[in-house]
Short mmCIF file of C-alpha atoms in Angstrom, two decimals:
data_model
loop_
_atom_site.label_atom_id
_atom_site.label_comp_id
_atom_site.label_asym_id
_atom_site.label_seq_id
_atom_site.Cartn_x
_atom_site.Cartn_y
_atom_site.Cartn_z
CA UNK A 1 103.17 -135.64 -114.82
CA UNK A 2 106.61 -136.56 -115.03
CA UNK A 3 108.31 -134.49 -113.11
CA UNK A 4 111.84 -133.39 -112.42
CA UNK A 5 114.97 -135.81 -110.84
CA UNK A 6 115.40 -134.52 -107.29
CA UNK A 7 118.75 -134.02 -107.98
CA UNK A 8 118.16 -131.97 -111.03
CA UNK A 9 115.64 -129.86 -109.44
CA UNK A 10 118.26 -126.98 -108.52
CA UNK A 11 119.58 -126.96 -111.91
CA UNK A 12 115.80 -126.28 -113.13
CA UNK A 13 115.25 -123.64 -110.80
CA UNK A 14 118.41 -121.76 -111.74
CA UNK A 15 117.83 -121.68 -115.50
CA UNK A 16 113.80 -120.98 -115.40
CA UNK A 17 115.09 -117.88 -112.70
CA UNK A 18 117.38 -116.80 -115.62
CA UNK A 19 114.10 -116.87 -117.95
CA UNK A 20 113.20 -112.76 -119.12
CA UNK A 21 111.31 -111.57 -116.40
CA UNK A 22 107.71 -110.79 -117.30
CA UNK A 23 106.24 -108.26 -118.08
CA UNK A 24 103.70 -105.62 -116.68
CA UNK A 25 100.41 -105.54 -117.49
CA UNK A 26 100.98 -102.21 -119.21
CA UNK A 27 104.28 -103.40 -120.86
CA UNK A 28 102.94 -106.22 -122.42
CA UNK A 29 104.09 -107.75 -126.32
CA UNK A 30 101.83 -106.03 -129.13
CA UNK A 31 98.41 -107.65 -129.47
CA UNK A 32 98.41 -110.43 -132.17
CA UNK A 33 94.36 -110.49 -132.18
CA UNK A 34 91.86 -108.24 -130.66
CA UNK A 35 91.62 -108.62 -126.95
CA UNK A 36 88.28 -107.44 -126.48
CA UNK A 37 86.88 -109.68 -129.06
CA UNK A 38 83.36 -111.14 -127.53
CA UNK A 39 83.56 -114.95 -126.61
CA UNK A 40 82.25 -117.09 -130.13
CA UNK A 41 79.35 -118.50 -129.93
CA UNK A 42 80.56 -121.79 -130.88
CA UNK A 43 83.70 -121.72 -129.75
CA UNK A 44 87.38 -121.26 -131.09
CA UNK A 45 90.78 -122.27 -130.54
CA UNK A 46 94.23 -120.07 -131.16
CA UNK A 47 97.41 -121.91 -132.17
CA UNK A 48 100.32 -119.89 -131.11
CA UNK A 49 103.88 -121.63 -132.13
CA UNK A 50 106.25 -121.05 -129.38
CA UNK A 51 109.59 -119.67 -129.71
CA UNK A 52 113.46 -120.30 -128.33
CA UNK A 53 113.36 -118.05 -125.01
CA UNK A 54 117.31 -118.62 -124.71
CA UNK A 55 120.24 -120.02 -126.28
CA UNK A 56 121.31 -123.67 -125.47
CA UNK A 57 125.06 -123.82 -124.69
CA UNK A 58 126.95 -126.94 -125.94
CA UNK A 59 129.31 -128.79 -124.29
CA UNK A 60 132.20 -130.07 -126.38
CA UNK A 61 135.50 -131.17 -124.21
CA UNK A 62 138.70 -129.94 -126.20
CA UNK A 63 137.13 -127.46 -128.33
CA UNK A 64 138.26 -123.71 -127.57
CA UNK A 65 135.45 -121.44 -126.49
CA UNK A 66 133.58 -124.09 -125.29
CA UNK A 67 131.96 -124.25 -121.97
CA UNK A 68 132.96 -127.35 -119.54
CA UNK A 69 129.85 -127.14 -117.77
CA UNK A 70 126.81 -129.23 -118.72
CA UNK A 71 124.41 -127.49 -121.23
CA UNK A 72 121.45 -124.98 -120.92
CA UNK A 73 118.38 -127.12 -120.88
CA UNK A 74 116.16 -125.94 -124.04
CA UNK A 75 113.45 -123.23 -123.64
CA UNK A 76 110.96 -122.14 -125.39
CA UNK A 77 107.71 -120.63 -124.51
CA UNK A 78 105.70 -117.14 -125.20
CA UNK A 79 106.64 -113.37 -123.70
CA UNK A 80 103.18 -112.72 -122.06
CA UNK A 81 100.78 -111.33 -124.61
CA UNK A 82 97.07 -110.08 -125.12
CA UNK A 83 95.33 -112.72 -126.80
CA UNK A 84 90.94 -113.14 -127.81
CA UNK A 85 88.94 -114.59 -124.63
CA UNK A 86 89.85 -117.72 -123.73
CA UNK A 87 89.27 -120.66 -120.40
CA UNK A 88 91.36 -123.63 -121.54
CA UNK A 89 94.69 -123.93 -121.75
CA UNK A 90 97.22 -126.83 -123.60
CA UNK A 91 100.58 -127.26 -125.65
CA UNK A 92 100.99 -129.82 -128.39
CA UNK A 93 103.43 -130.70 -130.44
CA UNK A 94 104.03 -132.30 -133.82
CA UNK A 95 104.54 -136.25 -133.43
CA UNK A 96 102.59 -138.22 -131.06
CA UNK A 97 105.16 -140.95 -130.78
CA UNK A 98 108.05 -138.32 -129.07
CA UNK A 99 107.69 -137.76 -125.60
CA UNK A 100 108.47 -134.09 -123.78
CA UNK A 101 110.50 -134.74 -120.86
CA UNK A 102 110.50 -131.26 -118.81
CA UNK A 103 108.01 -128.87 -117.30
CA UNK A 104 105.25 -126.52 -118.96
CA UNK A 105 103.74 -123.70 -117.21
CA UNK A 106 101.58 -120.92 -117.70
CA UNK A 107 100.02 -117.77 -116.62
CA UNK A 108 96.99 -116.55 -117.84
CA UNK A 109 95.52 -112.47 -117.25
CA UNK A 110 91.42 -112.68 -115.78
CA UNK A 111 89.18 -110.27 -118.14
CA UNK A 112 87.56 -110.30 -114.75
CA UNK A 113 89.81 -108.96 -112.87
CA UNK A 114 92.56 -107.70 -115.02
CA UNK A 115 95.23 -109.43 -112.93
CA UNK A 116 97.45 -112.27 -113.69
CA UNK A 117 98.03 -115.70 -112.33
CA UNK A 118 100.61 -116.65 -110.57
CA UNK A 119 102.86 -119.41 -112.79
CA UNK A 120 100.70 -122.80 -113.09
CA UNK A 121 102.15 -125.95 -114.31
CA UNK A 122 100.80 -127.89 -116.90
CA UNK A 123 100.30 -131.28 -116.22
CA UNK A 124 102.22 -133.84 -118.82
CA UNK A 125 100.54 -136.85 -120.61
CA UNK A 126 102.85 -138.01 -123.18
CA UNK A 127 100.08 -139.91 -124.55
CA UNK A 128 98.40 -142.06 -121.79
CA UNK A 129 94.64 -140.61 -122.78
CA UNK A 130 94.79 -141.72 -126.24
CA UNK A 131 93.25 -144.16 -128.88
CA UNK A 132 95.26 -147.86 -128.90
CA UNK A 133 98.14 -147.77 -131.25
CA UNK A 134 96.35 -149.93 -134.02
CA UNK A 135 93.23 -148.03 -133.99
CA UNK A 136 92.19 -146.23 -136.60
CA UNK A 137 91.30 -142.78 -134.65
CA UNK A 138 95.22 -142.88 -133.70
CA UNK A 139 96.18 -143.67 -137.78
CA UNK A 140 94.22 -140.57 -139.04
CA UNK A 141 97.11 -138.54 -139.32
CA UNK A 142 96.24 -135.43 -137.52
CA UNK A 143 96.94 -136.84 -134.02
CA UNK A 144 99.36 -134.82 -131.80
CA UNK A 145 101.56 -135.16 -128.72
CA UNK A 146 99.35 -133.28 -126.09
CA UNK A 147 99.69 -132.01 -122.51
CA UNK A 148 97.09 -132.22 -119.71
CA UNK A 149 94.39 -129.26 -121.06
CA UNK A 150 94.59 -126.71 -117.66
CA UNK A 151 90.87 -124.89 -117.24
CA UNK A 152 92.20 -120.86 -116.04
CA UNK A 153 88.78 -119.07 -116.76
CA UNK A 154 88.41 -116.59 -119.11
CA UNK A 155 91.22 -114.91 -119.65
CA UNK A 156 92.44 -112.76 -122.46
CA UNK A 157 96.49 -112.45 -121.49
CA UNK A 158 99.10 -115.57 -121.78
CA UNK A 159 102.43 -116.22 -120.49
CA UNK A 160 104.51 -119.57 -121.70
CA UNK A 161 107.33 -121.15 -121.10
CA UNK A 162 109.05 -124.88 -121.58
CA UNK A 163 111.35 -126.15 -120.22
CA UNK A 164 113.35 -129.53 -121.21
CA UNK A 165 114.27 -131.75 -118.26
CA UNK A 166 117.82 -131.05 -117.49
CA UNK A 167 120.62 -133.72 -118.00
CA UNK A 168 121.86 -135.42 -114.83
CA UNK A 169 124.95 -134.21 -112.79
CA UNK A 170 127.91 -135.31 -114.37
CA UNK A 171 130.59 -137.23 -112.50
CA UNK A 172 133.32 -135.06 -111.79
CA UNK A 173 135.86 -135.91 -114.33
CA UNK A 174 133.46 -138.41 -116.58
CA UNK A 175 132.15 -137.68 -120.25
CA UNK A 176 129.26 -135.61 -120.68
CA UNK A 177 126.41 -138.90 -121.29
CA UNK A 178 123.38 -137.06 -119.13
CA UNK A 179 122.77 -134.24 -121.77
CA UNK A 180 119.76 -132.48 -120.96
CA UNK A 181 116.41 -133.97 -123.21
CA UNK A 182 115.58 -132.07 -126.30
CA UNK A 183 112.20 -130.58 -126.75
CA UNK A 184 109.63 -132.09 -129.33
CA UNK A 185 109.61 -130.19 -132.47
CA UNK A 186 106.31 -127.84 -133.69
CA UNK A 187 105.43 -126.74 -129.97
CA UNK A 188 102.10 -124.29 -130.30
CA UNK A 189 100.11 -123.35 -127.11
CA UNK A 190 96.38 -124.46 -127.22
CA UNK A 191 94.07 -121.56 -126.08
CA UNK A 192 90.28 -122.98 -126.13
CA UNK A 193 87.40 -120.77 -125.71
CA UNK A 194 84.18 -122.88 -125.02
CA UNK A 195 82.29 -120.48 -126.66
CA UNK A 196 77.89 -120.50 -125.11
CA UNK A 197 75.38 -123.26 -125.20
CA UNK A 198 73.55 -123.23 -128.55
CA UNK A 199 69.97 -121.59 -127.96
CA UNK A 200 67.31 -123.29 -129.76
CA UNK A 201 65.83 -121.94 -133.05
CA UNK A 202 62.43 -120.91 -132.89
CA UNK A 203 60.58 -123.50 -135.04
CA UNK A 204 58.65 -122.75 -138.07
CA UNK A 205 56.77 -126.17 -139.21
CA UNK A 206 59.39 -126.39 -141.96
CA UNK A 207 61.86 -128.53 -143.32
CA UNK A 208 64.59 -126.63 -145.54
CA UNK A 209 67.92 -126.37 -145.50
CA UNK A 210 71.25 -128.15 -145.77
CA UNK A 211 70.49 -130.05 -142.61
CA UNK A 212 67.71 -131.90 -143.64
CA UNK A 213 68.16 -135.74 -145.10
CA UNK A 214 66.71 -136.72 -148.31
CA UNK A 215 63.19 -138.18 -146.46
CA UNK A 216 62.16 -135.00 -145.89
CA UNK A 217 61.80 -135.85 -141.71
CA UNK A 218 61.17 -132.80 -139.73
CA UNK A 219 63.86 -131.96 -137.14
CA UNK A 220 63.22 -130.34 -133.73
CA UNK A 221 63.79 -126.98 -133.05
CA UNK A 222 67.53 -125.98 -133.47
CA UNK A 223 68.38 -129.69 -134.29
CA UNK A 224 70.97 -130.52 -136.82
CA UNK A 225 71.54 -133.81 -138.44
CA UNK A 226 74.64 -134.69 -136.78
CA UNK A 227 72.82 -133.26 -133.33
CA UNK A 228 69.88 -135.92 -134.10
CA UNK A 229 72.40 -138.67 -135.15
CA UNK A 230 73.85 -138.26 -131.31
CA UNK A 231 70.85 -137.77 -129.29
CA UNK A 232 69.34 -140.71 -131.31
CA UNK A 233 72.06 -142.92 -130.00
CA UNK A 234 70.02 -142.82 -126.71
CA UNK A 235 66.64 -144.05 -127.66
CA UNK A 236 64.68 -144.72 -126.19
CA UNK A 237 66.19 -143.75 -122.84
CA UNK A 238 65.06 -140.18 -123.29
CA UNK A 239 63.24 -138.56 -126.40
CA UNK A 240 65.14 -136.72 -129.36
CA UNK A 241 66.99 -133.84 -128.54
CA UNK A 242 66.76 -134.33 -124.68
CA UNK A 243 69.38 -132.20 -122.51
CA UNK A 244 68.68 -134.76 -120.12
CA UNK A 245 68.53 -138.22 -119.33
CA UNK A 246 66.14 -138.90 -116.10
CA UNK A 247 67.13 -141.07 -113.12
CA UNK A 248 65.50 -144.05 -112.22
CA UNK A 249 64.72 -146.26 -109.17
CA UNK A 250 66.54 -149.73 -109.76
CA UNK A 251 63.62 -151.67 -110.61
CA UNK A 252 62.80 -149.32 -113.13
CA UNK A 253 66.23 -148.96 -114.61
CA UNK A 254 65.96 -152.90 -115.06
CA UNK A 255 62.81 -152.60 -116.91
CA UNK A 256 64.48 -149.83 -119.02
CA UNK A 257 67.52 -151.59 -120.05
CA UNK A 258 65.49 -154.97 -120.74
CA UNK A 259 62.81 -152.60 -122.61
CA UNK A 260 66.33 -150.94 -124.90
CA UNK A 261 67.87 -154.34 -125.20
CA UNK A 262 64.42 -155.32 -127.11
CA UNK A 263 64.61 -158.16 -124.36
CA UNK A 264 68.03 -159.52 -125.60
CA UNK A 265 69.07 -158.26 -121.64
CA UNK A 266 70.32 -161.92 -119.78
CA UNK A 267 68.49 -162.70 -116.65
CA UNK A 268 71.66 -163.23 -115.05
CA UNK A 269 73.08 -159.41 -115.44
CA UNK A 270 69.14 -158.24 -114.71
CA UNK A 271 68.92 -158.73 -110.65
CA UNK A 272 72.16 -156.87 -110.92
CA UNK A 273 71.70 -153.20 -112.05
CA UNK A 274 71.97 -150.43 -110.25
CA UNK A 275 69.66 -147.40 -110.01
CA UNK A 276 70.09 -145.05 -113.26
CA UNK A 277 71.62 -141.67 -112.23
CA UNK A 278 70.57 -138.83 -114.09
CA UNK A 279 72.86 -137.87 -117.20
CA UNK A 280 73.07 -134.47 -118.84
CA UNK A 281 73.57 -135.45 -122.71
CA UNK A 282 75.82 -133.81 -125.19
CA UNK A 283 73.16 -131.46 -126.28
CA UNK A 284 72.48 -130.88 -122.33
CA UNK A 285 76.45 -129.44 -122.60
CA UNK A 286 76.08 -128.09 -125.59
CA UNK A 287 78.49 -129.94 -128.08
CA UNK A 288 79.30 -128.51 -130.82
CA UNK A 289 78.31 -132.10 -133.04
CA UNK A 290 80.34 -130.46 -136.22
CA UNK A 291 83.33 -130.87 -134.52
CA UNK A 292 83.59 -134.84 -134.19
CA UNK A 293 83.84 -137.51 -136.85
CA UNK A 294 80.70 -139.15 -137.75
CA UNK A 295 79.34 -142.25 -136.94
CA UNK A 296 80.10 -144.62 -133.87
CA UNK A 297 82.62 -147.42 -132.98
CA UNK A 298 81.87 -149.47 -130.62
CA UNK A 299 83.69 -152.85 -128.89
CA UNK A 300 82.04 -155.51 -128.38
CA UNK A 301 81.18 -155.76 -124.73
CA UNK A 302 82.12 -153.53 -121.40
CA UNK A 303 84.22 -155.83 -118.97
CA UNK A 304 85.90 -152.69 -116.84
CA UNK A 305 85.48 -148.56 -116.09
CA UNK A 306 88.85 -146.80 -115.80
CA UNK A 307 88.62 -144.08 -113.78
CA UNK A 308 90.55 -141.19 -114.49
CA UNK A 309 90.98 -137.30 -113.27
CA UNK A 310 90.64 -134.53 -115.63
CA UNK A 311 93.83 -133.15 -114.46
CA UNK A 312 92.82 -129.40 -115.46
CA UNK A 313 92.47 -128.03 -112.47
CA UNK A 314 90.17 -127.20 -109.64
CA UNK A 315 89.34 -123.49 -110.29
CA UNK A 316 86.37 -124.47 -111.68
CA UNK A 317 82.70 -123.67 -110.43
CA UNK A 318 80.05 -126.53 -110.85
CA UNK A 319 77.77 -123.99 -113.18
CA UNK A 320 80.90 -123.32 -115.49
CA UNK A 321 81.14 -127.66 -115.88
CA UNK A 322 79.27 -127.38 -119.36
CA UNK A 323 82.21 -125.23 -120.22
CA UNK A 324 84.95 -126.95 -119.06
CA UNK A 325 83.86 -130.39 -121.03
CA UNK A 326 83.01 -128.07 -123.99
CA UNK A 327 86.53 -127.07 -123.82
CA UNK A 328 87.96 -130.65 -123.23
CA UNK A 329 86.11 -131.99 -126.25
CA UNK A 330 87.39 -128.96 -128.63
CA UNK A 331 91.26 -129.62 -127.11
CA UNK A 332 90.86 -133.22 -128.03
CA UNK A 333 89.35 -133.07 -131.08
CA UNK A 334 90.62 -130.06 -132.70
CA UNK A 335 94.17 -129.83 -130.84
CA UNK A 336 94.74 -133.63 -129.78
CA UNK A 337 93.34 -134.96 -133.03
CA UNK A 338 91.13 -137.36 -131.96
CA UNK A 339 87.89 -138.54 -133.52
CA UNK A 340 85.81 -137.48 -130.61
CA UNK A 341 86.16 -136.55 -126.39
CA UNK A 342 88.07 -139.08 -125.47
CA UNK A 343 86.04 -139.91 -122.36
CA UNK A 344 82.97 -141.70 -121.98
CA UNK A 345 81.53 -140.07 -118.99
CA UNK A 346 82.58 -137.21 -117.10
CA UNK A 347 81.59 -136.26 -113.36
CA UNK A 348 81.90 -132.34 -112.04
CA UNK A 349 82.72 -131.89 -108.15
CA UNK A 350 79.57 -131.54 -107.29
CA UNK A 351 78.23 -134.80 -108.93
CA UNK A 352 76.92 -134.37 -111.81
CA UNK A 353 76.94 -137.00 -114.39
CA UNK A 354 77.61 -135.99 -118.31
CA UNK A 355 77.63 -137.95 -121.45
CA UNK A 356 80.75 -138.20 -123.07
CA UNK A 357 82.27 -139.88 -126.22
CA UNK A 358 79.02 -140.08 -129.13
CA UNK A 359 76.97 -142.96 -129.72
CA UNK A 360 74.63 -143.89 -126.49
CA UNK A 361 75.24 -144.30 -122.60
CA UNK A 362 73.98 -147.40 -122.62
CA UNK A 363 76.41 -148.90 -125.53
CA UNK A 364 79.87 -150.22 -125.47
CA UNK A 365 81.15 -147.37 -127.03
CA UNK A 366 85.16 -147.03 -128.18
CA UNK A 367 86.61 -144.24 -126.21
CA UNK A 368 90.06 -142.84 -125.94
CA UNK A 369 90.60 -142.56 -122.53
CA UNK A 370 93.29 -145.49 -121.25
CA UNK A 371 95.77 -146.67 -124.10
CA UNK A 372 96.03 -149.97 -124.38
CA UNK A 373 92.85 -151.01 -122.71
CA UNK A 374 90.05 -148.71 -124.57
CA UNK A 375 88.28 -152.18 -126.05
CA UNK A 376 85.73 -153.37 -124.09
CA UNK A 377 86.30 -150.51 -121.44
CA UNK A 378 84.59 -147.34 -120.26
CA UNK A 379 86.64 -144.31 -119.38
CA UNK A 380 85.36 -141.67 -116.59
CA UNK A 381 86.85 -138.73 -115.75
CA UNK A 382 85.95 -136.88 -112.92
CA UNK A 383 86.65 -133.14 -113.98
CA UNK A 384 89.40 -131.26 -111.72
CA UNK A 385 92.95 -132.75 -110.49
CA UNK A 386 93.56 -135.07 -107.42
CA UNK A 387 97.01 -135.36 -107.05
CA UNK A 388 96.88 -133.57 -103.21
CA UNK A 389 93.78 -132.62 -103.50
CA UNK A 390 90.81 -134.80 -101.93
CA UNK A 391 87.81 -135.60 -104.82
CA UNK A 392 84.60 -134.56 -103.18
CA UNK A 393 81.94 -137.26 -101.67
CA UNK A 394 79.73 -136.44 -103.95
CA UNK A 395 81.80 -136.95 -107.22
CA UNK A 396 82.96 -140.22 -105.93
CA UNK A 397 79.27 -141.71 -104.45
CA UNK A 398 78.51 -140.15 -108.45
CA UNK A 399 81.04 -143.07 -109.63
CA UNK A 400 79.37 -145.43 -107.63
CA UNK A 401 76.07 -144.87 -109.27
CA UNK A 402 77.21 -144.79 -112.68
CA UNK A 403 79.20 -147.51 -112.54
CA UNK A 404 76.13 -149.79 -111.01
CA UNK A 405 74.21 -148.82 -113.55
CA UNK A 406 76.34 -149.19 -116.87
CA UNK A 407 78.14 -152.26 -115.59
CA UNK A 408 75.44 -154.09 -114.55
CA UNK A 409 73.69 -153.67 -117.96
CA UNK A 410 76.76 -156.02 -118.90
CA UNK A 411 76.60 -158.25 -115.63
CA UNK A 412 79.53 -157.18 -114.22
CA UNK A 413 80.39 -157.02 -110.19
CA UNK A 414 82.40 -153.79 -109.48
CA UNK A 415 83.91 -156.01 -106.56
CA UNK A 416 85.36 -158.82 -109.25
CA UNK A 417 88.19 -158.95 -111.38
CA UNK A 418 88.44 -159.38 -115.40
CA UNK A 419 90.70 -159.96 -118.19
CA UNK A 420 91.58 -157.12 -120.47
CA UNK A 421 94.43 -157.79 -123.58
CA UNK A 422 96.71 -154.99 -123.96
CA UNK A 423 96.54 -153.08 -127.17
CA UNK A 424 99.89 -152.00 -126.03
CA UNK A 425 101.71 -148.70 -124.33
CA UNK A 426 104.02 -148.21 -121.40
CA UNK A 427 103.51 -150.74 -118.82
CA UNK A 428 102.08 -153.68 -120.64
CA UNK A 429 103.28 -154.98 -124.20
CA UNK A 430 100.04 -155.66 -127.44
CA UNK A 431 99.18 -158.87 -126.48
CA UNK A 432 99.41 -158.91 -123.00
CA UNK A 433 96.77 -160.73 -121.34
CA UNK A 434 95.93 -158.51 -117.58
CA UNK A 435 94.08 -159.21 -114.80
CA UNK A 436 92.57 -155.91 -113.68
CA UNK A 437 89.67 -154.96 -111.06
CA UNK A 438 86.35 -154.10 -113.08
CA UNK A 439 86.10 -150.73 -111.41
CA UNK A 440 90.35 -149.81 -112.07
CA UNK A 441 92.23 -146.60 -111.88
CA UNK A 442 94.00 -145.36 -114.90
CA UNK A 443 97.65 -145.88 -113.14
CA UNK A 444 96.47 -149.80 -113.47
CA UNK A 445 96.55 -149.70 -117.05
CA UNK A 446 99.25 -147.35 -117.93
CA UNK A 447 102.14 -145.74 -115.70
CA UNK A 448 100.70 -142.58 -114.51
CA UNK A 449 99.91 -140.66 -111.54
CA UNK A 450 96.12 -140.26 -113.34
CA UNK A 451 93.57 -140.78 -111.50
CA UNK A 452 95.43 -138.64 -108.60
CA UNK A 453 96.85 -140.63 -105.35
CA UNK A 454 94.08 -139.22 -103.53
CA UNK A 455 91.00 -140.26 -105.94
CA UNK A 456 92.90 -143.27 -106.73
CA UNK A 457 92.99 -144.24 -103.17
CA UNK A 458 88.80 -143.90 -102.78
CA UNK A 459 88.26 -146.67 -105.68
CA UNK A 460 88.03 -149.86 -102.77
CA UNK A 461 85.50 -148.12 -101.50
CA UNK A 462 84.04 -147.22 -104.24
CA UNK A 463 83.76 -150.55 -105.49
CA UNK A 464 81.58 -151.78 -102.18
CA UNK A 465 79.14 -148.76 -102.65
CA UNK A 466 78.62 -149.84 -106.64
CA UNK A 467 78.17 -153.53 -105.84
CA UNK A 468 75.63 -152.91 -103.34
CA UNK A 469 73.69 -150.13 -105.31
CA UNK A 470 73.39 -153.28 -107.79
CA UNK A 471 71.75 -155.29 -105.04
CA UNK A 472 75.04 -157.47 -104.91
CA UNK A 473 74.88 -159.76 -101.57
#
């Protein structure tokens, strides 16, 4: 997140103390929906436009009534407010391309407990998880600027408020040139309710309704078209409409991928992949298949992973991990704009391995994870934010495993190095030809703190333990 000058950080504090105090439970702003409305099934998300929470003073030398001192930074947020069940958290604004320079926090109210959080900030992306800047998913036209999505737990109160970066000091004496940065315009908090898993239909040994294709095919249970579309995607690693896809021993994960690859599989990459590591599909975390555009893209090979953090948080249990990628994939889709989750994989803290993005684990599918480098990459984020916190063992020795496994199935050593061309963004200009480690952190392809300093710092390991679960000398 980009985060405050030192020297400005006073100045911050001062005008976000002379914010409205907030209020009391009891006091709180009139309901705008029912509170006590029952978490959706399938999920919803509220789009609450924020408001100015104070004027912005201008500073114009010579003009009477003017203030000399440097302006107000701009401020807009929500007084706190009941709100329908929510987990999910997120602010967005109208054009992708402008960047909010400042700080967003909120405070959420537990149905559980009734109580309210203290203030949590919200970390800022400015675009680094998005599609390349010539790809079509970014041209669609609904694409917003997006924070970091924050996971909060269901709540059903919200609090909002932010704040543009504030100019810095002036030189005594000097013309006002550090005025504070302007907020984007069309600011709306994201609140995302992950809504419950899907339970199956009963079946009934028909085949009616607007889900079925003109062949007359029988479905499974509870399956819709789009649902068999995705979990087709991985045949014939696990049967249609799997919630999971096994593990495997290495020499059988060998067999496997030369058995999908209808023997296409080089010898070369063969000796070299890793042990499959059990994967709970998209119908294993109940996506909502609707949601995303259909069909696949895919690039043409996979030459690196980019490892990234969530950064939502770490108040998350590992049985509540369904939710929280439920949630992600709604705040990218729905809020973000994007044509699916942007990740291919994600891992929970307790190491469990999920499918991401549509269109098979085992394919070079086109994410949205790293802009700039999404061709012939993989993107996975390990759910929960490692800034100063450490990532678990057991969500990093996950990395290992999946990493062994999908990049050996295109013969690459986690240990080596490979070229990737920039499709452009902050640190390297379109075109750019980079030299990047096959198992990278997101920081390496874009100028960000993501994947954490602390995860970040466990990829050289990492990178041994992957290489030798491929059998790697």
């Amino acid at each position: 997140m980009r985060g405050f000058l030192a020297s400005s950080i006073g100045v911050a504090t001062a005008a976000a103390l002379a914010l409205p105090v907030a209020l009391p439970t009891s006091a709180l702003a009139a309901p705008a929906l029912d509170a006590a409305a029952p978490v959706t099934p399938a999920g919803s998300t509220q789009s609450l436009p924020l408001v100015p929470l104070g004027p912005v003073a201008d500073r114009t030398p010579g003009v009477p009534g003017m203030s000399a001192s440097p302006r107000v930074p701009e401020t807009q947020g929500l007084p706190a407010r009941e709100v329908k069940t929510f987990s999910l958290v997120g602010v967005i604004w109208d054009d992708v391309t402008t960047e909010l320079h400042g700080r967003v926090q909120v405070r959420t109210r537990s149905t559980r407990t009734a109580t309210w959080s203290d203030w949590q900030d919200v970390e800022i992306h400015n675009s680094e998880h998005a599609a390349d800047l010539d790809a079509a998913e970014r041209a669609s036209g609904r694409i917003h600027g997006a924070t970091a999505p924050l996971w909060v737990g269901e709540s059903d109160g919200v609090e909002v408020r932010v704040q543009a970066e504030p100019g810095a000091p002036d030189t005594p004496g000097a013309p006002d040139t550090h005025a504070p940065a302007r907020l984007p315009s069309g600011l709306r908090i994201e609140l995302v309710d992950p809504g419950v898993e899907r339970p199956a239909a009963p079946a009934d040994g028909k085949n009616s309704g607007p889900d079925d294709d003109d062949k007359g095919e029988v479905l499974p249970p509870g399956m819709t078209m789009e649902m068999a579309e995705s979990s087709a995607a991985n045949l014939p690693h696990a049967p249609l409409g799997a919630n999971e896809i096994t593990e495997l021993n290495k020499e059988d994960s060998t067999a496997d991928a030369i058995y999908a690859s209808d023997g296409e599989l080089t010898q070369a990459a063969a000796p070299y992949i890793g042990p499959r590591p059990l994967i709970v599909t998209r119908k294993g975390w109940g996506a909502d298949e609707s949601l995303r555009e259909k069909g696949f893209v895919y690039t043409n090979t996979v030459k690196a992973a980019f490892v990234h953090h969530s950064a939502s948080g770490n108040n998350y249990a590992c049985k509540d991990a369904p939710a929280v990628i439920r949630s992600l994939y709604r705040y990218h889709v729905l809020s973000s704009g994007w044509r699916d989750i942007g990740y291919n994989f994600a891992v929970d803290k307790c190491g469990t391995v999920y499918e991401g993005r549509a269109g098979g684990v085992s394919k070079a599918v086109l994410g949205a994870h790293t802009m700039g480098f999404n061709t012939d990459s993989m993107g996975i984020a390990v759910l929960g934010t490692y800034t100063s916190t450490p990532p678990p063992a057991v969500a990093v020795d996950a990395v290992a495993r999946l990493t062994a496994w999908k990049l050996g199935l295109f013969g690459r050593d986690p240990r080596a190095q490979t070229t990737l061309k920039s499709g452009g963004g902050n640190l390297y200009a379109k075109g750019t030809n980079v030299k990047m480690n096959v198992i990278s952190g997101h920081r390496d392809g874009f100028a960000t703190e993501c994947p954490g300093k602390l995860l970040y710092a466990k990829l050289p390991p990492t990178r041994t333990a992957s290489a030798k679960l491929q059998g790697r000398p």
